[in-house]
Coordinates of C-alpha atoms and ligand atoms in Angstrom, one line a residue:
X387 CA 19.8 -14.4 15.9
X388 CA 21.5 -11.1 15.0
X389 CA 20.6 -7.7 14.0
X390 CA 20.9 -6.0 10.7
X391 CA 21.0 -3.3 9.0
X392 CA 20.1 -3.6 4.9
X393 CA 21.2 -0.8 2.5
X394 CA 20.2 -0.6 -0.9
X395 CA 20.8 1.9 -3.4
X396 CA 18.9 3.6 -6.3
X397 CA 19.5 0.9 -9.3
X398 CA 18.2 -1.3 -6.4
X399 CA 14.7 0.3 -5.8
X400 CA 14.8 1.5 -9.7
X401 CA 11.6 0.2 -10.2
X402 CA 8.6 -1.3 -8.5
X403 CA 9.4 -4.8 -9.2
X404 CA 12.6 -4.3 -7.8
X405 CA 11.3 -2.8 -5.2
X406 CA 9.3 -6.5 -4.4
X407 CA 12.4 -7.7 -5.0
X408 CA 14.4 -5.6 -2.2
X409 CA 11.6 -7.2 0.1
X410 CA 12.2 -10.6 -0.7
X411 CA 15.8 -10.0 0.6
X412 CA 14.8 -8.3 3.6
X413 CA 12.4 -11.4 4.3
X414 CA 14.5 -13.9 4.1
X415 CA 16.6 -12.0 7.1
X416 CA 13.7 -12.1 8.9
X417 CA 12.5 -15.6 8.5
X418 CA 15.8 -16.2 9.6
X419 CA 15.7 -14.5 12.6
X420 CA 17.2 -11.3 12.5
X421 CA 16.1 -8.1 13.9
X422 CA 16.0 -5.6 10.5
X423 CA 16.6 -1.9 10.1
X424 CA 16.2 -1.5 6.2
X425 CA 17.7 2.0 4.5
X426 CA 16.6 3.4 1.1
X427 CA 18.0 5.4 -1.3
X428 CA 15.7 7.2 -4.4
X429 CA 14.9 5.1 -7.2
X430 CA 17.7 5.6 -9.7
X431 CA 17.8 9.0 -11.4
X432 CA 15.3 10.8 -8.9
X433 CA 17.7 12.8 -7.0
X434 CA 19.2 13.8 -10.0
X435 CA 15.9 14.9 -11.2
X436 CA 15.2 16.8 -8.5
X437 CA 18.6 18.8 -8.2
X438 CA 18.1 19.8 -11.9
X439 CA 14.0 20.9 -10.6
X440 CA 15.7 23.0 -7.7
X441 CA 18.2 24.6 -10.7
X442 CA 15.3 25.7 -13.4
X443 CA 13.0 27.0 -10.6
X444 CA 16.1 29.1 -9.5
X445 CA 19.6 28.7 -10.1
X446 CA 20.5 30.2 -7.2
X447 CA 18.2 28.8 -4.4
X448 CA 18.1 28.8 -1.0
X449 CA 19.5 25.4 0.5
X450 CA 16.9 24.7 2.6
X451 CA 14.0 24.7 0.2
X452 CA 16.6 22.8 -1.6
X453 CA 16.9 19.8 0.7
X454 CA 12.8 19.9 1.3
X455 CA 12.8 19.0 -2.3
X456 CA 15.7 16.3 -2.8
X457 CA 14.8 14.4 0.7
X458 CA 11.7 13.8 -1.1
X459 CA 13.0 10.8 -2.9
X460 CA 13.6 8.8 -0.4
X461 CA 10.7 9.7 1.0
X462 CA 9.2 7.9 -1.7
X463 CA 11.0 4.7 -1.8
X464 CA 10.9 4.1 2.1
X465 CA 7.3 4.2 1.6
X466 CA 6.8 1.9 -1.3
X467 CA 8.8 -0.8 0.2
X468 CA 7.2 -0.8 3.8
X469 CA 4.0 -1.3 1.6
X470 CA 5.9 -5.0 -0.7
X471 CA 7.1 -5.6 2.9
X472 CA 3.5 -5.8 4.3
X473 CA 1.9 -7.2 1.6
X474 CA 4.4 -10.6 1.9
X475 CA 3.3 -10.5 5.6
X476 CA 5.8 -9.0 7.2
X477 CA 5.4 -6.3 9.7
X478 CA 7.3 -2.8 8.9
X479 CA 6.6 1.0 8.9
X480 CA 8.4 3.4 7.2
X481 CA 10.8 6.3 9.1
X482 CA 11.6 9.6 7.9
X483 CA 14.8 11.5 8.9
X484 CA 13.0 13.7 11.1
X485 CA 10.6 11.0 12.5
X486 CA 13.2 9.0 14.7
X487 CA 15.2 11.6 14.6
X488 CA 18.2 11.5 12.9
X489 CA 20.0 15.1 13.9
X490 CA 22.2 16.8 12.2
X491 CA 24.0 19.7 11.8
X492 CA 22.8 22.6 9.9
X493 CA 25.2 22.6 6.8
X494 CA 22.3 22.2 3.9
X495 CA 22.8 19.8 1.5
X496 CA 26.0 18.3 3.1
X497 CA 25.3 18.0 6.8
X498 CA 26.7 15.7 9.0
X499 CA 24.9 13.0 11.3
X500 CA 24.9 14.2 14.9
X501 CA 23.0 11.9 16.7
X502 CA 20.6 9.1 15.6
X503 CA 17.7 8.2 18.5
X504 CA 17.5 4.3 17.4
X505 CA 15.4 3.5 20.6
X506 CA 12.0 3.6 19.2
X507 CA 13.1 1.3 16.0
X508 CA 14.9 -1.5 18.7
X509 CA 11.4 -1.4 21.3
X510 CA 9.6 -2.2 18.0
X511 CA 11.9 -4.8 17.3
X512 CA 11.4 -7.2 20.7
X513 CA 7.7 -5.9 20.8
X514 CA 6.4 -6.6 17.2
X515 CA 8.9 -7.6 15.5
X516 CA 8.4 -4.8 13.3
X517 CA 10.9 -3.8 10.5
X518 CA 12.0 -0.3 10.0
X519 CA 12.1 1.4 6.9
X520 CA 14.5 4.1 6.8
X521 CA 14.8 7.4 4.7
X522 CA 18.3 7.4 3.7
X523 CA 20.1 10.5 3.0
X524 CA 18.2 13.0 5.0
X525 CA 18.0 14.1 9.0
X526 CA 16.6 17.1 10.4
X527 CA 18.6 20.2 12.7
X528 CA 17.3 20.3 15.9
X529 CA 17.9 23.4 16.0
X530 CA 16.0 25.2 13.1
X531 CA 13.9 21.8 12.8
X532 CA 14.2 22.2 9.3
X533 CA 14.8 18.6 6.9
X534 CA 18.5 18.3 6.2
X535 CA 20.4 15.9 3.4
X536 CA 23.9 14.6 4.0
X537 CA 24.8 15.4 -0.1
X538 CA 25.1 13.0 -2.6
X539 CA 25.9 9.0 -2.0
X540 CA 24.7 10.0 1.7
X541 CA 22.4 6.6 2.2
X542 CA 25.2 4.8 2.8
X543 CA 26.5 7.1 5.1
X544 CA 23.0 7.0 6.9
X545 CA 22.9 3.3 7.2
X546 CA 25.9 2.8 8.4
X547 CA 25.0 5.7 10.9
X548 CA 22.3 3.6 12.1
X549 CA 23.7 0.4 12.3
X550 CA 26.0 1.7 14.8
X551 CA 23.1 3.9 16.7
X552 CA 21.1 0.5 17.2
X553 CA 24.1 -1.7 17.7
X554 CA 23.7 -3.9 14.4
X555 CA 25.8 -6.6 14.2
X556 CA 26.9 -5.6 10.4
X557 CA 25.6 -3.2 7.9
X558 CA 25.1 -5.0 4.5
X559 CA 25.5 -2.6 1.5
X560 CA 23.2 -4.1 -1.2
X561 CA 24.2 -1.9 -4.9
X562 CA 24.7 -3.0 -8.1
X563 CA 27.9 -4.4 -8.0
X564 CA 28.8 -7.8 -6.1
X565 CA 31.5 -6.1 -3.9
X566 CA 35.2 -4.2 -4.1
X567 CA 37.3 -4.7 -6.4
X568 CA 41.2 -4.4 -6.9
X569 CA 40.3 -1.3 -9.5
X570 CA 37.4 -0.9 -12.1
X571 CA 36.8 -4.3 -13.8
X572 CA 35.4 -2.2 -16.7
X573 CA 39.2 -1.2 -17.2
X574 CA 40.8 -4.1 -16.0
X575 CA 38.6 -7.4 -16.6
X576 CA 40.6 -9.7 -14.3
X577 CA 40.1 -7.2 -11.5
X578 CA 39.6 -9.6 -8.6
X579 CA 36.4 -9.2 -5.8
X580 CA 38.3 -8.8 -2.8
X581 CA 36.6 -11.0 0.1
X582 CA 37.6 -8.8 2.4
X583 CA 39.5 -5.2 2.7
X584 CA 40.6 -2.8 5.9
X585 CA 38.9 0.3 6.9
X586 CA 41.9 2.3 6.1
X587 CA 42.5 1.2 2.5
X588 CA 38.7 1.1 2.0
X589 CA 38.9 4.7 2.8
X590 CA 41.7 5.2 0.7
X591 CA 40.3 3.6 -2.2
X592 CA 36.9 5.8 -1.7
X593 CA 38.9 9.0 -1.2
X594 CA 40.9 8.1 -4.3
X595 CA 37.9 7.8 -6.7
X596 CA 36.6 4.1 -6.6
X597 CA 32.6 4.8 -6.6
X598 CA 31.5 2.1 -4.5
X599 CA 30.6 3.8 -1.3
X600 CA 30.8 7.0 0.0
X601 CA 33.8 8.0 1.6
X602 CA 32.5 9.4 4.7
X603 CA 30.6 5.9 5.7
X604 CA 33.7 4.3 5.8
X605 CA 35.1 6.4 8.3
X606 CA 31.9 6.1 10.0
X607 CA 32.6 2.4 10.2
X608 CA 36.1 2.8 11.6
X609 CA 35.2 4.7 14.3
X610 CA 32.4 2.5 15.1
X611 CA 34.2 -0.6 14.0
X612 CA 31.0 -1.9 12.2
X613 CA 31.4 -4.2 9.9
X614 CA 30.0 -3.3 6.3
X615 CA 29.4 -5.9 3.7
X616 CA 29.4 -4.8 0.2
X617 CA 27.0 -7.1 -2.2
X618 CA 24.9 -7.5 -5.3
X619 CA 21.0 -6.6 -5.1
X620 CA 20.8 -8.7 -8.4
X621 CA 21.1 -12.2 -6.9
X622 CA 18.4 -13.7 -6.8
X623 CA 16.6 -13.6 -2.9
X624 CA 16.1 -16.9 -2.7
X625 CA 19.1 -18.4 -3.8
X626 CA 21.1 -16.7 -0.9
X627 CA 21.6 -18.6 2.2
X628 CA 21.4 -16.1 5.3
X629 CA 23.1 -18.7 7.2
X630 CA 26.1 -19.2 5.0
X631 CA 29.2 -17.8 6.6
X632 CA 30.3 -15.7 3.7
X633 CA 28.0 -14.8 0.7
X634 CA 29.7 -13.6 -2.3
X635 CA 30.9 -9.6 -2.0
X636 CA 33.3 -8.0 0.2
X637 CA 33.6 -7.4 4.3
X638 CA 34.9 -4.0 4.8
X639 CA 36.1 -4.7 8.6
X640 CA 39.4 -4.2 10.9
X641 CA 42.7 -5.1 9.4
X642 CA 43.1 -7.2 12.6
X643 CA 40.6 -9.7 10.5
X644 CA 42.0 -10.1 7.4
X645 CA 44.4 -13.5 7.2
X646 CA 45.5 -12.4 3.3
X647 CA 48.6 -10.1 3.1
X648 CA 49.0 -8.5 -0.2
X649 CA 51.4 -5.0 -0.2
X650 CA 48.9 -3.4 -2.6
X651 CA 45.5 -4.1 -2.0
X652 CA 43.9 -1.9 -4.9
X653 CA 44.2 0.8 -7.3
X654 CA 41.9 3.6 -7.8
X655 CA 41.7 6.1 -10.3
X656 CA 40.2 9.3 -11.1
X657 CA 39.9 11.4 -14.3
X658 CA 38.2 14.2 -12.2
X659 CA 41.6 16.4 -11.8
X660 CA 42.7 19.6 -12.7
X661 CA 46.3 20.9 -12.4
X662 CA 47.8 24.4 -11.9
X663 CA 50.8 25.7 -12.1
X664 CA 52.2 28.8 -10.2
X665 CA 54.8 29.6 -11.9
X666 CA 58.0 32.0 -10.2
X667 CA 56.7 32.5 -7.2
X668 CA 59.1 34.1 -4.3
X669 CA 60.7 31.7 -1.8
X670 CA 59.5 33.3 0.7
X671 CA 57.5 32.5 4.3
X672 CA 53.8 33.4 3.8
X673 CA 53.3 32.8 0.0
X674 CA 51.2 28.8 0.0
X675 CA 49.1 30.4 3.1
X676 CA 48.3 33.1 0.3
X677 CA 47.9 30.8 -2.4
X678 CA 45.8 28.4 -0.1
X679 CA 43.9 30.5 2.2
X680 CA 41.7 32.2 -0.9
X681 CA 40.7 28.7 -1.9
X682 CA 40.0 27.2 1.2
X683 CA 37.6 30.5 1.7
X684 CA 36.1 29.4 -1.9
X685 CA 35.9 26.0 -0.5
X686 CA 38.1 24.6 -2.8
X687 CA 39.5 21.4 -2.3
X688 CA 43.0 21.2 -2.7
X689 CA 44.7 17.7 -3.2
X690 CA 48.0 17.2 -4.7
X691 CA 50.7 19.7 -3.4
X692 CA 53.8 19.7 -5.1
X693 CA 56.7 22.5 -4.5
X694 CA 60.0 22.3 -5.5
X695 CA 63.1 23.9 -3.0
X696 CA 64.6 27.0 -5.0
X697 CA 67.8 26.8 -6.7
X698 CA 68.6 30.2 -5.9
X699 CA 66.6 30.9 -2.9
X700 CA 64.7 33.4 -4.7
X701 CA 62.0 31.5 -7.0
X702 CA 60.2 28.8 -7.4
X703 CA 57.2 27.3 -8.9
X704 CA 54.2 25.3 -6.8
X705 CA 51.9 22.8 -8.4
X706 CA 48.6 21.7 -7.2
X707 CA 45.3 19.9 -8.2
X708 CA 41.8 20.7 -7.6
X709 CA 38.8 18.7 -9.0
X710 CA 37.4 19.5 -12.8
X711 CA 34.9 21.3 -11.3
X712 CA 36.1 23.4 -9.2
X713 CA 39.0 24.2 -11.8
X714 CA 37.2 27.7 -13.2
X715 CA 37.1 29.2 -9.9
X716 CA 40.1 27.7 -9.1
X717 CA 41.3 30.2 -11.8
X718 CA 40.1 33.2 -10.9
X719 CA 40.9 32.4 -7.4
X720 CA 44.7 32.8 -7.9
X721 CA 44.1 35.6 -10.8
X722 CA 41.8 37.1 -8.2
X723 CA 45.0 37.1 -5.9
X724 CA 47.7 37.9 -8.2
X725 CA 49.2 41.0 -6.1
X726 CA 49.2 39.4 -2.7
X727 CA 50.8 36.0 -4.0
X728 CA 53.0 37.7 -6.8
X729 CA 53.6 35.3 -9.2
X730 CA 55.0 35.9 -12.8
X731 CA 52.9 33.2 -14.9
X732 CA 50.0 30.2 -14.3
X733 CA 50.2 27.1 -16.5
X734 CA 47.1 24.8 -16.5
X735 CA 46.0 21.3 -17.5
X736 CA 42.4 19.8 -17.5
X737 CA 43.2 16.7 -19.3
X738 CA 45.0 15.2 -16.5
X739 CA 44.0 12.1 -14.1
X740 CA 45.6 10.6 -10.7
X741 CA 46.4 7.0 -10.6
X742 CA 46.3 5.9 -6.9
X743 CA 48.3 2.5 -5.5
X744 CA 47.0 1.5 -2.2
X745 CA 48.1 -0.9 0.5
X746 CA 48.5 -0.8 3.8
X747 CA 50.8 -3.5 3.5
X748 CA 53.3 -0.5 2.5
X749 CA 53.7 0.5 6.0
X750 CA 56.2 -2.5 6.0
X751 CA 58.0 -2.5 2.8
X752 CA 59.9 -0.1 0.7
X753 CA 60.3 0.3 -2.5
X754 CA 56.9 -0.7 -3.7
X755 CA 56.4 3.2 -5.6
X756 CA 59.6 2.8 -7.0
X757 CA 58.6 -0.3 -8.7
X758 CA 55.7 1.5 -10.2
X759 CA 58.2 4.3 -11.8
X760 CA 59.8 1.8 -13.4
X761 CA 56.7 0.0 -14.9
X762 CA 55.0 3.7 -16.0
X763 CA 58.1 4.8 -17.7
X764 CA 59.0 1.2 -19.5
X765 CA 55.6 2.4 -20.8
X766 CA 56.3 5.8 -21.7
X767 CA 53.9 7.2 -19.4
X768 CA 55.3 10.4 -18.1
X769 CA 54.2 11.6 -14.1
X770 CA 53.7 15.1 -14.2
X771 CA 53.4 14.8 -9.8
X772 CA 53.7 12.4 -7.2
X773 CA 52.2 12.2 -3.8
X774 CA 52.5 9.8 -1.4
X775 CA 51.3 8.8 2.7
X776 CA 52.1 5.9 4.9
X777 CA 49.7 3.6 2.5
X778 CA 49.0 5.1 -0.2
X779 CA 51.1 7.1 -3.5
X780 CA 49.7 8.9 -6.1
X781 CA 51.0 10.0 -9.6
X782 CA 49.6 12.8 -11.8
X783 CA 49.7 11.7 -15.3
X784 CA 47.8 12.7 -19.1
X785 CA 44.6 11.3 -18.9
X786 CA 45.0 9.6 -22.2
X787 CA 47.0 7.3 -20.3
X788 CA 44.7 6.1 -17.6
X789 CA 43.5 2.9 -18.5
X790 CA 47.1 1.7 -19.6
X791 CA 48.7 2.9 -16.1
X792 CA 45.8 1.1 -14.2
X793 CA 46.3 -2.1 -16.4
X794 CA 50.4 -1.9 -15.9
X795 CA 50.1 -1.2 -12.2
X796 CA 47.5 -3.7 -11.5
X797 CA 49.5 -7.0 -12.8
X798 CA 52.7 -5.3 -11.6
X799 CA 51.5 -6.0 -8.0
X800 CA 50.0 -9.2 -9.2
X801 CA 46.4 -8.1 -8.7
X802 CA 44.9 -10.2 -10.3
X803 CA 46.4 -13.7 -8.9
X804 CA 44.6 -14.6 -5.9
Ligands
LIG2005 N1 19.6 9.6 -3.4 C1 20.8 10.3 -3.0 C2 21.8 10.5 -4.1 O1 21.5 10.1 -5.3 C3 21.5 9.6 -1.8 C4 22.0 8.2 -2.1 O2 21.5 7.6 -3.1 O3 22.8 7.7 -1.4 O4 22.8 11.1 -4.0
LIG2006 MG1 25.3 5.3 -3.8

């Protein structure tokens, strides 16, 4: 007997009759034996639906009200399925953020988890063997005891969150996809499921743009080493064997536990960039902490950084990208700041994307980005930036060119052999 925590996400719950069929998955862990902690996200499309009521009541509302509105959702859909839970027999009551409580800090509409009381949820579990339904996505500040949301993807975030508050054995991630993949297999259909991946390149690849989870409940996971198993909410209930060692979808776990050893365990990709150019700047101390300090305070986020070493030791030029959306304010940002930086021109590009190669097998070899220079420009793709860490590099290239970079990359590193 273990204990579990079940996630499932908005194309999950969509409907009612997925809804019954969420709860024949969460009673077949039960039959089996296992204490449940089940978390909910809004049935696909609500939360989007409710940020676009927020906007026409006001476009420029206050953040609190905000969250009241968008926690809502899930309110909904923890609800609904305590109610299929209890009409297949099975005991279970449904848990709002503030109800257990799930703490958090005060940052509306992006707070973080401070502390989750899970003590309530494991007395009911050895006295009634009762299953909790949990609100994903929203918490409360104890301070202002106002309802908080964690921002968008959050549920996943909150589940994993839990799992470690009521010492779950693993956190299964139920969506609509049957795991992780070595990149998109819209763009690359021999992308293979990965049975298992590390924390770290897990994180990398979230960071990096693959949309399976969100990034901050992988970290979460790290650094509460809790297992998280990715998998399909489509199979069918009853066809699943919760005693099987492995069903199909992908352990996100320590790398100490994965056997498999390739260099590059995935690519990720994302068309979301925006590039600017700062063109003849001085070479001088003082000038990236004024061309970076204005956008941190606009809470901007910065990614790639790319500065070239003066020729003359008078000039030079500094590159950087910021996501699409933020690329407008961006802007005016550095126009805004024009005196204090001094440059002489800015050069911009929205139809850009990043192309990430990640492995944390390249802690231990060389060469591997130099092999991907080589493939892009046999190709004729050109890299406009490169960035790269201990397990990770990135290249900056035209957009256009995505989907053949991803494709060349992936069967450079042999992705798609097992
Ligand atoms: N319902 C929220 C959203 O759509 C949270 C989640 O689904 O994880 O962002
Ligand atoms: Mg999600």
């Amino acid at each position: 007997m273990g204990r579990l925590v079940m996630k499932f996400g908005g194309t999950s719950v969509a409907n009612i009759e997925r809804i019954q069929n969420v709860a024949r998955h969460v009673k077949r862990e039960v039959d089996a034996g296992h204490d449940v902690a089940v978390v909910v996200s809004a049935m696909a499309g609500k939360t989007n639906e409710l940020v676009a009521w927020c906007r026409d009541a006001s476009p420029m509302h206050d953040a609190r009200e905000y969250d009241a509105v968008v926690a809502s959702g899930e309110q909904v859909t923890s609800g609904l399925l305590a109610i299929a839970l209890q009409a297949l027999g099975i005991q279970a009551r449904s848990w709002q953020g503030w109800q257990l409580p799930i703490k958090t800090s005060d940052a509306h509409a992006s707070a973080r988890i401070l502390d989750i009381d899970g003590g309530e949820i494991v007395k009911r579990f050895a006295d009634r063997n009762e299953v909790a339904v949990i609100a994903g996505f929203q918490g409360i500040n104890p301070g202002t005891g106002r309802i908080t949301t964690l921002g968008r993807g959050g549920s996943d975030t909150s589940a994993v969150a839990i799992a470690a508050a009521i010492k779950a054995d693993r956190c299964d991630i139920y969506t609509d996809v049957d795991g992780v993949y070595t990149t998109d297999p819209r763009v690359v259909p021999r992308a293979r499921r990965l049975d298992r991946i590390a924390f770290e390149d897990m994180l990398e690849l979230a960071s990096q743009g693959a949309k399976v989870l969100q990034v901050r409940s992988v970290e979460l996971g790290m650094v509460h080493n809790m297992p998280i198993f990715v998998r399909s909410s489509f199979d069918k209930p009853e066809d699943i064997d919760p005693h099987a060692s492995q069903p199909p979808g992908t352990l996100i776990c320590g790398e100490e536990e994965i056997m498999e050893s390739h260099v590059v365990t995935g690519i990720a990709f994302s068309k979301d960039e925006a590039q600017i150019s700062v063109r003849h700047i001085e070479d001088k101390p003082g000038v990236a902490a004024a061309i970076f300090g204005p956008l941190a305070a606009a809470n901007i986020n910065v990614d790639m950084i790319v500065q070239n070493v003066s020729e003359d030791g008078k000039t030079t030029d500094l590159t950087f990208t910021v996501p699409a959306s933020d690329f407008d304010r961006a802007l005016e940002t550095i126009t805004d700041a024009r005196d204090r930086i001094g440059y002489k021109r800015l050069d911009s590009a929205t139809d850009v994307a990043k192309v990430s190669v990640i492995g944390s097998g390249m802690r231990s070899h060389a060469g591997v980005a130099a092999q991907a220079f080589r493939a892009l420009s046999e190709k004729s793709i050109n890299i406009r930036a490169i960035t790269t860490s201990e397990i990770k590099f990135s290249v900056l290239i035209d957009a256009a060119y995505t989907e053949l970079a991803v494709r060349t990359l992936h069967s450079l590193y042999e992705l798609d052999k097992g």
